[in-house]
Amino acid sequence: MSSATKQRAPSSATATSPSHATSPKSKRRERSDPQQQSESAANSNPATSPHNSTKSTKALTQPPPTAPAASHKIYSSLPLQIMIFLNERFFPIMWIILLAMLIYKGVWFPYVGIALPLEIFGLFPFAVLEAARLFLGNRGNKMEERGSFAIFLGLTLVTIFGYLFYGIWQTYVTIVDLVVCGIGLVFVVAELLSGIVQIISFHRLV
């Protein structure tokens, strides 16, 4: 019995030995598994993945966001702009009424010398002066240009004499002349006072 057991022992040892022996294919798999694990870990890592690297390069190449521009404080006068707008619509009507009244008075009233032609001719430079004044006032108020606004105030002083002449100083003054020139003079005086306040605010910008 002892000899039989001795003979069976080597056979059992030899039978169990192949199960623990490793083949060359398994060794290759074991060697390749760490490489695959490192590659999968690199792909799964968001810091080392190629997609995230391209995103990071795009983020670096993009320009930084610009800060919003500082808001510019508006110094234009809304009441003055409204008066200029209304005066631009009223003056052509007033000018046509004054011309029609001079023609009417020339037919029905006697004039001495060249007084009537001079009064009719004076309406044309008066219209040019008033149009230039309103244009410069509109531009100076909207664009906040002190030079244009200063000329506007100077022309306003000159045009006041035009309104006064055709309102009270012409040869024959009717109620229609007095009313239309009075309305126009109210516009001009209001624009002058508002313009003085406005140019003071422009000088505070310096």
Short mmCIF file of N, CA and C in Angstrom, two decimals, residues 26-196:
data_model
loop_
_atom_site.label_atom_id
_atom_site.label_comp_id
_atom_site.label_asym_id
_atom_site.label_seq_id
_atom_site.Cartn_x
_atom_site.Cartn_y
_atom_site.Cartn_z
N SER A 26 -1.04 33.95 -22.17
CA SER A 26 -1.56 34.63 -20.99
C SER A 26 -0.61 35.71 -20.52
N LYS A 27 0.71 35.44 -20.67
CA LYS A 27 1.69 36.46 -20.29
C LYS A 27 1.55 37.68 -21.17
N ARG A 28 1.29 37.48 -22.46
CA ARG A 28 1.10 38.63 -23.35
C ARG A 28 -0.15 39.42 -22.98
N ARG A 29 -1.19 38.69 -22.62
CA ARG A 29 -2.42 39.37 -22.22
C ARG A 29 -2.21 40.19 -20.95
N GLU A 30 -1.44 39.61 -20.01
CA GLU A 30 -1.18 40.33 -18.79
C GLU A 30 -0.35 41.58 -19.04
N ARG A 31 0.58 41.44 -20.02
CA ARG A 31 1.40 42.61 -20.34
C ARG A 31 0.57 43.68 -21.07
N SER A 32 -0.34 43.24 -21.92
CA SER A 32 -1.13 44.21 -22.69
C SER A 32 -2.24 44.84 -21.85
N ASP A 33 -2.70 44.14 -20.81
CA ASP A 33 -3.79 44.68 -20.00
C ASP A 33 -3.40 45.98 -19.31
N PRO A 34 -2.22 46.11 -18.70
CA PRO A 34 -1.87 47.41 -18.09
C PRO A 34 -1.83 48.55 -19.10
N GLN A 35 -1.38 48.28 -20.33
CA GLN A 35 -1.35 49.32 -21.36
C GLN A 35 -2.76 49.76 -21.72
N GLN A 36 -3.68 48.79 -21.87
CA GLN A 36 -5.05 49.14 -22.20
C GLN A 36 -5.71 49.91 -21.06
N GLN A 37 -5.39 49.51 -19.81
CA GLN A 37 -5.96 50.22 -18.68
C GLN A 37 -5.46 51.67 -18.61
N SER A 38 -4.16 51.85 -18.93
CA SER A 38 -3.61 53.22 -18.90
C SER A 38 -4.23 54.06 -20.00
N GLU A 39 -4.46 53.45 -21.22
CA GLU A 39 -5.07 54.21 -22.31
C GLU A 39 -6.52 54.56 -21.98
N SER A 40 -7.25 53.60 -21.42
CA SER A 40 -8.64 53.88 -21.07
C SER A 40 -8.73 54.93 -19.97
N ALA A 41 -7.76 54.87 -19.02
CA ALA A 41 -7.76 55.88 -17.96
C ALA A 41 -7.44 57.26 -18.52
N ALA A 42 -6.54 57.28 -19.52
CA ALA A 42 -6.20 58.57 -20.14
C ALA A 42 -7.37 59.14 -20.91
N ASN A 43 -8.14 58.26 -21.60
CA ASN A 43 -9.31 58.73 -22.34
C ASN A 43 -10.43 59.16 -21.42
N SER A 44 -10.56 58.44 -20.29
CA SER A 44 -11.63 58.79 -19.36
C SER A 44 -11.31 60.02 -18.54
N ASN A 45 -10.04 60.37 -18.42
CA ASN A 45 -9.65 61.55 -17.66
C ASN A 45 -9.99 62.81 -18.45
N PRO A 46 -10.83 63.74 -17.96
CA PRO A 46 -11.21 64.92 -18.73
C PRO A 46 -10.06 65.87 -18.98
N ALA A 47 -9.03 65.80 -18.14
CA ALA A 47 -7.92 66.73 -18.34
C ALA A 47 -7.03 66.32 -19.48
N THR A 48 -6.93 64.97 -19.77
CA THR A 48 -6.00 64.49 -20.79
C THR A 48 -6.70 64.04 -22.06
N SER A 49 -8.04 64.09 -22.14
CA SER A 49 -8.73 63.66 -23.35
C SER A 49 -8.49 64.65 -24.47
N PRO A 50 -8.44 64.20 -25.73
CA PRO A 50 -8.15 65.11 -26.86
C PRO A 50 -9.26 66.14 -27.05
N HIS A 51 -10.54 65.78 -26.79
CA HIS A 51 -11.62 66.72 -26.99
C HIS A 51 -11.50 67.89 -26.03
N ASN A 52 -11.16 67.55 -24.77
CA ASN A 52 -11.02 68.62 -23.79
C ASN A 52 -9.79 69.47 -24.06
N SER A 53 -8.75 68.87 -24.62
CA SER A 53 -7.56 69.66 -24.94
C SER A 53 -7.85 70.66 -26.04
N THR A 54 -8.65 70.26 -27.05
CA THR A 54 -9.02 71.21 -28.10
C THR A 54 -9.90 72.33 -27.56
N LYS A 55 -10.79 71.97 -26.61
CA LYS A 55 -11.64 73.00 -26.01
C LYS A 55 -10.80 74.00 -25.21
N SER A 56 -9.80 73.46 -24.51
CA SER A 56 -8.96 74.35 -23.71
C SER A 56 -8.15 75.28 -24.58
N THR A 57 -7.65 74.75 -25.74
CA THR A 57 -6.89 75.62 -26.65
C THR A 57 -7.78 76.68 -27.26
N LYS A 58 -9.04 76.31 -27.57
CA LYS A 58 -9.98 77.32 -28.10
C LYS A 58 -10.26 78.38 -27.06
N ALA A 59 -10.40 77.95 -25.80
CA ALA A 59 -10.67 78.93 -24.74
C ALA A 59 -9.49 79.88 -24.56
N LEU A 60 -8.26 79.35 -24.76
CA LEU A 60 -7.10 80.21 -24.61
C LEU A 60 -6.96 81.18 -25.77
N THR A 61 -7.33 80.72 -26.98
CA THR A 61 -7.20 81.59 -28.15
C THR A 61 -8.30 82.62 -28.25
N GLN A 62 -9.45 82.44 -27.59
CA GLN A 62 -10.53 83.42 -27.67
C GLN A 62 -10.14 84.68 -26.93
N PRO A 63 -10.49 85.87 -27.51
CA PRO A 63 -10.16 87.13 -26.84
C PRO A 63 -10.97 87.30 -25.58
N PRO A 64 -10.44 87.98 -24.60
CA PRO A 64 -11.20 88.20 -23.36
C PRO A 64 -12.39 89.10 -23.60
N PRO A 65 -13.47 88.91 -22.87
CA PRO A 65 -14.65 89.76 -23.08
C PRO A 65 -14.36 91.21 -22.74
N THR A 66 -14.80 92.07 -23.64
CA THR A 66 -14.57 93.50 -23.46
C THR A 66 -15.58 94.07 -22.49
N ALA A 67 -15.13 95.02 -21.71
CA ALA A 67 -16.02 95.67 -20.74
C ALA A 67 -16.97 96.60 -21.47
N PRO A 68 -18.22 96.74 -21.03
CA PRO A 68 -19.17 97.64 -21.69
C PRO A 68 -18.70 99.08 -21.61
N ALA A 69 -18.96 99.81 -22.72
CA ALA A 69 -18.54 101.20 -22.77
C ALA A 69 -19.32 102.04 -21.77
N ALA A 70 -18.62 103.00 -21.25
CA ALA A 70 -19.26 103.89 -20.27
C ALA A 70 -20.33 104.73 -20.94
N SER A 71 -21.47 104.85 -20.31
CA SER A 71 -22.59 105.59 -20.88
C SER A 71 -22.28 107.09 -20.86
N HIS A 72 -22.58 107.73 -22.00
CA HIS A 72 -22.32 109.17 -22.14
C HIS A 72 -23.52 109.93 -21.62
N LYS A 73 -23.29 110.87 -20.76
CA LYS A 73 -24.37 111.68 -20.22
C LYS A 73 -24.83 112.68 -21.26
N ILE A 74 -26.12 112.77 -21.48
CA ILE A 74 -26.70 113.63 -22.50
C ILE A 74 -26.98 114.99 -21.88
N TYR A 75 -26.45 116.04 -22.54
CA TYR A 75 -26.66 117.40 -22.06
C TYR A 75 -27.60 118.18 -22.97
N SER A 76 -28.15 117.57 -24.01
CA SER A 76 -29.07 118.27 -24.90
C SER A 76 -30.35 118.61 -24.17
N SER A 77 -30.93 119.75 -24.55
CA SER A 77 -32.13 120.25 -23.88
C SER A 77 -33.36 119.83 -24.68
N LEU A 78 -34.23 119.07 -24.06
CA LEU A 78 -35.47 118.66 -24.72
C LEU A 78 -36.44 119.83 -24.90
N PRO A 79 -36.65 120.71 -23.91
CA PRO A 79 -37.54 121.86 -24.15
C PRO A 79 -37.06 122.75 -25.30
N LEU A 80 -35.75 123.00 -25.36
CA LEU A 80 -35.22 123.81 -26.46
C LEU A 80 -35.44 123.13 -27.81
N GLN A 81 -35.26 121.82 -27.85
CA GLN A 81 -35.46 121.09 -29.10
C GLN A 81 -36.93 121.15 -29.53
N ILE A 82 -37.84 121.09 -28.59
CA ILE A 82 -39.26 121.18 -28.92
C ILE A 82 -39.60 122.57 -29.47
N MET A 83 -39.05 123.62 -28.86
CA MET A 83 -39.31 124.98 -29.35
C MET A 83 -38.72 125.20 -30.74
N ILE A 84 -37.53 124.67 -30.99
CA ILE A 84 -36.94 124.78 -32.33
C ILE A 84 -37.79 124.03 -33.35
N PHE A 85 -38.26 122.86 -32.97
CA PHE A 85 -39.11 122.07 -33.88
C PHE A 85 -40.39 122.84 -34.22
N LEU A 86 -41.04 123.42 -33.23
CA LEU A 86 -42.27 124.17 -33.49
C LEU A 86 -42.00 125.45 -34.28
N ASN A 87 -40.89 126.09 -33.99
CA ASN A 87 -40.55 127.32 -34.72
C ASN A 87 -40.23 127.03 -36.18
N GLU A 88 -39.63 125.88 -36.45
CA GLU A 88 -39.36 125.51 -37.85
C GLU A 88 -40.66 125.33 -38.64
N ARG A 89 -41.72 124.90 -37.99
CA ARG A 89 -43.01 124.75 -38.67
C ARG A 89 -43.79 126.06 -38.72
N PHE A 90 -43.59 126.93 -37.73
CA PHE A 90 -44.38 128.15 -37.67
C PHE A 90 -43.81 129.25 -38.57
N PHE A 91 -42.49 129.36 -38.67
CA PHE A 91 -41.90 130.50 -39.39
C PHE A 91 -42.30 130.53 -40.87
N PRO A 92 -42.32 129.42 -41.62
CA PRO A 92 -42.77 129.53 -43.02
C PRO A 92 -44.20 130.06 -43.15
N ILE A 93 -45.08 129.66 -42.23
CA ILE A 93 -46.45 130.16 -42.26
C ILE A 93 -46.47 131.67 -41.97
N MET A 94 -45.69 132.09 -40.98
CA MET A 94 -45.62 133.51 -40.65
C MET A 94 -45.06 134.31 -41.81
N TRP A 95 -44.04 133.79 -42.46
CA TRP A 95 -43.40 134.51 -43.56
C TRP A 95 -44.39 134.71 -44.72
N ILE A 96 -45.16 133.68 -45.05
CA ILE A 96 -46.15 133.79 -46.12
C ILE A 96 -47.24 134.80 -45.75
N ILE A 97 -47.65 134.80 -44.49
CA ILE A 97 -48.68 135.77 -44.04
C ILE A 97 -48.15 137.19 -44.13
N LEU A 98 -46.90 137.42 -43.72
CA LEU A 98 -46.33 138.78 -43.79
C LEU A 98 -46.20 139.24 -45.24
N LEU A 99 -45.79 138.35 -46.13
CA LEU A 99 -45.68 138.73 -47.54
C LEU A 99 -47.05 139.05 -48.13
N ALA A 100 -48.05 138.24 -47.79
CA ALA A 100 -49.40 138.49 -48.30
C ALA A 100 -49.96 139.80 -47.75
N MET A 101 -49.69 140.12 -46.51
CA MET A 101 -50.17 141.37 -45.93
C MET A 101 -49.47 142.58 -46.55
N LEU A 102 -48.18 142.46 -46.88
CA LEU A 102 -47.49 143.57 -47.55
C LEU A 102 -48.06 143.82 -48.94
N ILE A 103 -48.38 142.76 -49.65
CA ILE A 103 -49.00 142.93 -50.97
C ILE A 103 -50.38 143.57 -50.83
N TYR A 104 -51.11 143.13 -49.85
CA TYR A 104 -52.44 143.70 -49.60
C TYR A 104 -52.35 145.18 -49.24
N LYS A 105 -51.42 145.54 -48.37
CA LYS A 105 -51.26 146.94 -47.97
C LYS A 105 -50.72 147.79 -49.11
N GLY A 106 -49.89 147.19 -49.99
CA GLY A 106 -49.41 147.95 -51.14
C GLY A 106 -50.52 148.30 -52.11
N VAL A 107 -51.57 147.48 -52.14
CA VAL A 107 -52.69 147.76 -53.03
C VAL A 107 -53.64 148.79 -52.42
N TRP A 108 -53.87 148.72 -51.12
CA TRP A 108 -54.92 149.53 -50.50
C TRP A 108 -54.38 150.73 -49.71
N PHE A 109 -53.08 150.79 -49.45
CA PHE A 109 -52.54 151.91 -48.68
C PHE A 109 -51.40 152.57 -49.46
N PRO A 110 -51.28 153.89 -49.33
CA PRO A 110 -50.19 154.58 -50.04
C PRO A 110 -48.87 154.46 -49.28
N TYR A 111 -47.78 154.27 -50.03
CA TYR A 111 -46.44 154.19 -49.47
C TYR A 111 -45.60 155.33 -50.03
N VAL A 112 -44.68 155.80 -49.24
CA VAL A 112 -43.80 156.90 -49.64
C VAL A 112 -42.51 156.30 -50.21
N GLY A 113 -42.17 156.69 -51.42
CA GLY A 113 -40.91 156.28 -52.02
C GLY A 113 -40.81 154.76 -52.20
N ILE A 114 -39.69 154.24 -51.76
CA ILE A 114 -39.41 152.80 -51.94
C ILE A 114 -39.60 152.03 -50.63
N ALA A 115 -40.45 152.52 -49.77
CA ALA A 115 -40.66 151.86 -48.48
C ALA A 115 -41.24 150.47 -48.66
N LEU A 116 -42.25 150.36 -49.55
CA LEU A 116 -42.87 149.04 -49.76
C LEU A 116 -41.91 148.03 -50.37
N PRO A 117 -41.15 148.36 -51.45
CA PRO A 117 -40.18 147.38 -51.96
C PRO A 117 -39.12 146.97 -50.95
N LEU A 118 -38.70 147.94 -50.11
CA LEU A 118 -37.70 147.60 -49.10
C LEU A 118 -38.26 146.64 -48.05
N GLU A 119 -39.50 146.86 -47.66
CA GLU A 119 -40.11 145.97 -46.67
C GLU A 119 -40.34 144.57 -47.24
N ILE A 120 -40.72 144.50 -48.54
CA ILE A 120 -40.89 143.18 -49.16
C ILE A 120 -39.53 142.50 -49.33
N PHE A 121 -38.53 143.27 -49.78
CA PHE A 121 -37.19 142.69 -49.96
C PHE A 121 -36.59 142.23 -48.64
N GLY A 122 -36.90 142.92 -47.54
CA GLY A 122 -36.34 142.57 -46.24
C GLY A 122 -36.82 141.22 -45.73
N LEU A 123 -37.94 140.72 -46.27
CA LEU A 123 -38.42 139.41 -45.84
C LEU A 123 -37.49 138.26 -46.26
N PHE A 124 -36.78 138.44 -47.38
CA PHE A 124 -35.95 137.33 -47.90
C PHE A 124 -34.69 137.12 -47.07
N PRO A 125 -33.89 138.19 -46.77
CA PRO A 125 -32.77 137.93 -45.84
C PRO A 125 -33.23 137.53 -44.45
N PHE A 126 -34.40 138.00 -44.05
CA PHE A 126 -34.95 137.59 -42.75
C PHE A 126 -35.21 136.09 -42.73
N ALA A 127 -35.74 135.55 -43.84
CA ALA A 127 -36.01 134.10 -43.93
C ALA A 127 -34.71 133.30 -43.94
N VAL A 128 -33.70 133.79 -44.69
CA VAL A 128 -32.41 133.08 -44.74
C VAL A 128 -31.75 133.07 -43.36
N LEU A 129 -31.80 134.21 -42.68
CA LEU A 129 -31.20 134.31 -41.36
C LEU A 129 -31.89 133.39 -40.35
N GLU A 130 -33.22 133.34 -40.42
CA GLU A 130 -33.95 132.50 -39.48
C GLU A 130 -33.73 131.01 -39.76
N ALA A 131 -33.65 130.65 -41.05
CA ALA A 131 -33.40 129.24 -41.39
C ALA A 131 -32.02 128.80 -40.92
N ALA A 132 -31.00 129.67 -41.12
CA ALA A 132 -29.65 129.34 -40.65
C ALA A 132 -29.62 129.25 -39.12
N ARG A 133 -30.34 130.14 -38.46
CA ARG A 133 -30.36 130.14 -36.99
C ARG A 133 -30.99 128.85 -36.45
N LEU A 134 -32.11 128.45 -37.01
CA LEU A 134 -32.77 127.22 -36.54
C LEU A 134 -31.93 125.98 -36.86
N PHE A 135 -31.26 125.98 -38.00
CA PHE A 135 -30.41 124.83 -38.35
C PHE A 135 -29.24 124.70 -37.37
N LEU A 136 -28.58 125.82 -37.07
CA LEU A 136 -27.44 125.77 -36.14
C LEU A 136 -27.90 125.43 -34.73
N GLY A 137 -29.07 125.93 -34.34
CA GLY A 137 -29.58 125.58 -33.01
C GLY A 137 -29.93 124.11 -32.89
N ASN A 138 -30.53 123.58 -33.95
CA ASN A 138 -30.86 122.15 -33.96
C ASN A 138 -29.60 121.29 -33.91
N ARG A 139 -28.60 121.66 -34.69
CA ARG A 139 -27.36 120.89 -34.73
C ARG A 139 -26.57 121.04 -33.42
N GLY A 140 -26.48 122.27 -32.93
CA GLY A 140 -25.71 122.49 -31.70
C GLY A 140 -26.33 121.81 -30.49
N ASN A 141 -27.65 121.75 -30.44
CA ASN A 141 -28.30 121.11 -29.30
C ASN A 141 -28.19 119.59 -29.37
N LYS A 142 -28.39 119.02 -30.55
CA LYS A 142 -28.32 117.56 -30.67
C LYS A 142 -26.90 117.04 -30.55
N MET A 143 -25.96 117.70 -31.25
CA MET A 143 -24.57 117.24 -31.27
C MET A 143 -23.74 117.80 -30.12
N GLU A 144 -24.33 118.69 -29.32
CA GLU A 144 -23.62 119.31 -28.20
C GLU A 144 -22.35 120.04 -28.68
N GLU A 145 -22.52 120.81 -29.77
CA GLU A 145 -21.42 121.58 -30.33
C GLU A 145 -21.52 123.02 -29.82
N ARG A 146 -20.54 123.43 -29.08
CA ARG A 146 -20.59 124.76 -28.48
C ARG A 146 -20.43 125.85 -29.52
N GLY A 147 -19.63 125.60 -30.58
CA GLY A 147 -19.45 126.61 -31.61
C GLY A 147 -20.74 126.91 -32.35
N SER A 148 -21.44 125.86 -32.81
CA SER A 148 -22.71 126.05 -33.50
C SER A 148 -23.75 126.68 -32.58
N PHE A 149 -23.71 126.31 -31.32
CA PHE A 149 -24.69 126.85 -30.38
C PHE A 149 -24.42 128.32 -30.09
N ALA A 150 -23.17 128.71 -30.06
CA ALA A 150 -22.84 130.13 -29.83
C ALA A 150 -23.31 130.98 -31.01
N ILE A 151 -23.11 130.49 -32.23
CA ILE A 151 -23.60 131.23 -33.41
C ILE A 151 -25.12 131.30 -33.40
N PHE A 152 -25.75 130.23 -32.96
CA PHE A 152 -27.22 130.22 -32.85
C PHE A 152 -27.71 131.32 -31.91
N LEU A 153 -27.05 131.49 -30.79
CA LEU A 153 -27.45 132.54 -29.85
C LEU A 153 -27.20 133.93 -30.42
N GLY A 154 -26.10 134.10 -31.15
CA GLY A 154 -25.83 135.40 -31.77
C GLY A 154 -26.85 135.75 -32.84
N LEU A 155 -27.22 134.78 -33.67
CA LEU A 155 -28.24 135.02 -34.69
C LEU A 155 -29.62 135.24 -34.07
N THR A 156 -29.85 134.66 -32.91
CA THR A 156 -31.14 134.87 -32.24
C THR A 156 -31.31 136.33 -31.84
N LEU A 157 -30.23 136.96 -31.38
CA LEU A 157 -30.31 138.38 -31.03
C LEU A 157 -30.60 139.24 -32.26
N VAL A 158 -30.06 138.84 -33.41
CA VAL A 158 -30.29 139.61 -34.64
C VAL A 158 -31.73 139.44 -35.13
N THR A 159 -32.24 138.23 -35.10
CA THR A 159 -33.59 137.98 -35.62
C THR A 159 -34.68 138.61 -34.74
N ILE A 160 -34.36 138.89 -33.48
CA ILE A 160 -35.35 139.58 -32.64
C ILE A 160 -35.72 140.94 -33.25
N PHE A 161 -34.73 141.63 -33.84
CA PHE A 161 -35.02 142.91 -34.49
C PHE A 161 -35.91 142.72 -35.72
N GLY A 162 -35.77 141.59 -36.41
CA GLY A 162 -36.65 141.33 -37.55
C GLY A 162 -38.10 141.15 -37.11
N TYR A 163 -38.30 140.41 -36.03
CA TYR A 163 -39.66 140.23 -35.52
C TYR A 163 -40.24 141.55 -35.02
N LEU A 164 -39.40 142.37 -34.37
CA LEU A 164 -39.88 143.65 -33.88
C LEU A 164 -40.20 144.61 -35.03
N PHE A 165 -39.38 144.59 -36.08
CA PHE A 165 -39.64 145.50 -37.20
C PHE A 165 -40.96 145.19 -37.88
N TYR A 166 -41.19 143.92 -38.23
CA TYR A 166 -42.43 143.58 -38.93
C TYR A 166 -43.62 143.50 -37.98
N GLY A 167 -43.38 143.51 -36.67
CA GLY A 167 -44.48 143.50 -35.72
C GLY A 167 -44.95 144.88 -35.31
N ILE A 168 -44.00 145.85 -35.18
CA ILE A 168 -44.41 147.18 -34.69
C ILE A 168 -43.76 148.33 -35.46
N TRP A 169 -42.68 148.10 -36.25
CA TRP A 169 -41.94 149.21 -36.84
C TRP A 169 -42.17 149.39 -38.33
N GLN A 170 -42.86 148.53 -39.00
CA GLN A 170 -43.09 148.73 -40.42
C GLN A 170 -44.10 149.87 -40.64
N THR A 171 -44.26 150.26 -41.89
CA THR A 171 -45.08 151.45 -42.19
C THR A 171 -46.51 151.28 -41.73
N TYR A 172 -47.14 150.19 -42.08
CA TYR A 172 -48.51 149.90 -41.65
C TYR A 172 -48.52 148.55 -40.91
N VAL A 173 -49.00 148.61 -39.69
CA VAL A 173 -49.04 147.41 -38.86
C VAL A 173 -50.50 147.04 -38.63
N THR A 174 -50.87 145.84 -39.06
CA THR A 174 -52.23 145.35 -38.83
C THR A 174 -52.24 144.40 -37.63
N ILE A 175 -53.45 144.00 -37.25
CA ILE A 175 -53.59 143.07 -36.13
C ILE A 175 -52.97 141.71 -36.49
N VAL A 176 -53.10 141.33 -37.76
CA VAL A 176 -52.52 140.05 -38.20
C VAL A 176 -51.00 140.10 -38.07
N ASP A 177 -50.38 141.22 -38.48
CA ASP A 177 -48.93 141.36 -38.32
C ASP A 177 -48.52 141.28 -36.86
N LEU A 178 -49.28 141.94 -36.02
CA LEU A 178 -48.95 141.97 -34.60
C LEU A 178 -49.07 140.58 -33.96
N VAL A 179 -50.09 139.80 -34.36
CA VAL A 179 -50.31 138.48 -33.76
C VAL A 179 -49.22 137.50 -34.20
N VAL A 180 -48.98 137.41 -35.51
CA VAL A 180 -48.01 136.41 -35.99
C VAL A 180 -46.60 136.76 -35.54
N CYS A 181 -46.24 138.04 -35.55
CA CYS A 181 -44.90 138.41 -35.09
C CYS A 181 -44.78 138.25 -33.58
N GLY A 182 -45.89 138.46 -32.84
CA GLY A 182 -45.85 138.24 -31.40
C GLY A 182 -45.62 136.78 -31.05
N ILE A 183 -46.28 135.87 -31.79
CA ILE A 183 -46.07 134.44 -31.55
C ILE A 183 -44.64 134.04 -31.88
N GLY A 184 -44.15 134.54 -33.01
CA GLY A 184 -42.77 134.23 -33.37
C GLY A 184 -41.77 134.79 -32.37
N LEU A 185 -42.07 135.99 -31.82
CA LEU A 185 -41.16 136.58 -30.84
C LEU A 185 -41.15 135.79 -29.54
N VAL A 186 -42.27 135.21 -29.17
CA VAL A 186 -42.31 134.35 -27.98
C VAL A 186 -41.40 133.15 -28.16
N PHE A 187 -41.46 132.52 -29.33
CA PHE A 187 -40.57 131.39 -29.62
C PHE A 187 -39.10 131.79 -29.51
N VAL A 188 -38.76 132.95 -30.11
CA VAL A 188 -37.36 133.37 -30.17
C VAL A 188 -36.83 133.71 -28.77
N VAL A 189 -37.61 134.42 -27.98
CA VAL A 189 -37.16 134.78 -26.63
C VAL A 189 -37.02 133.53 -25.77
N ALA A 190 -37.97 132.61 -25.89
CA ALA A 190 -37.87 131.37 -25.12
C ALA A 190 -36.64 130.56 -25.55
N GLU A 191 -36.34 130.53 -26.83
CA GLU A 191 -35.14 129.83 -27.31
C GLU A 191 -33.88 130.52 -26.82
N LEU A 192 -33.90 131.84 -26.75
CA LEU A 192 -32.72 132.57 -26.27
C LEU A 192 -32.45 132.26 -24.80
N LEU A 193 -33.47 132.30 -23.98
CA LEU A 193 -33.28 132.03 -22.55
C LEU A 193 -32.86 130.58 -22.31
N SER A 194 -33.52 129.65 -23.00
CA SER A 194 -33.15 128.25 -22.86
C SER A 194 -31.75 127.99 -23.42
N GLY A 195 -31.38 128.72 -24.48
CA GLY A 195 -30.05 128.55 -25.06
C GLY A 195 -28.95 129.05 -24.14
N ILE A 196 -29.20 130.12 -23.41
CA ILE A 196 -28.20 130.63 -22.46
C ILE A 196 -27.95 129.59 -21.36
#
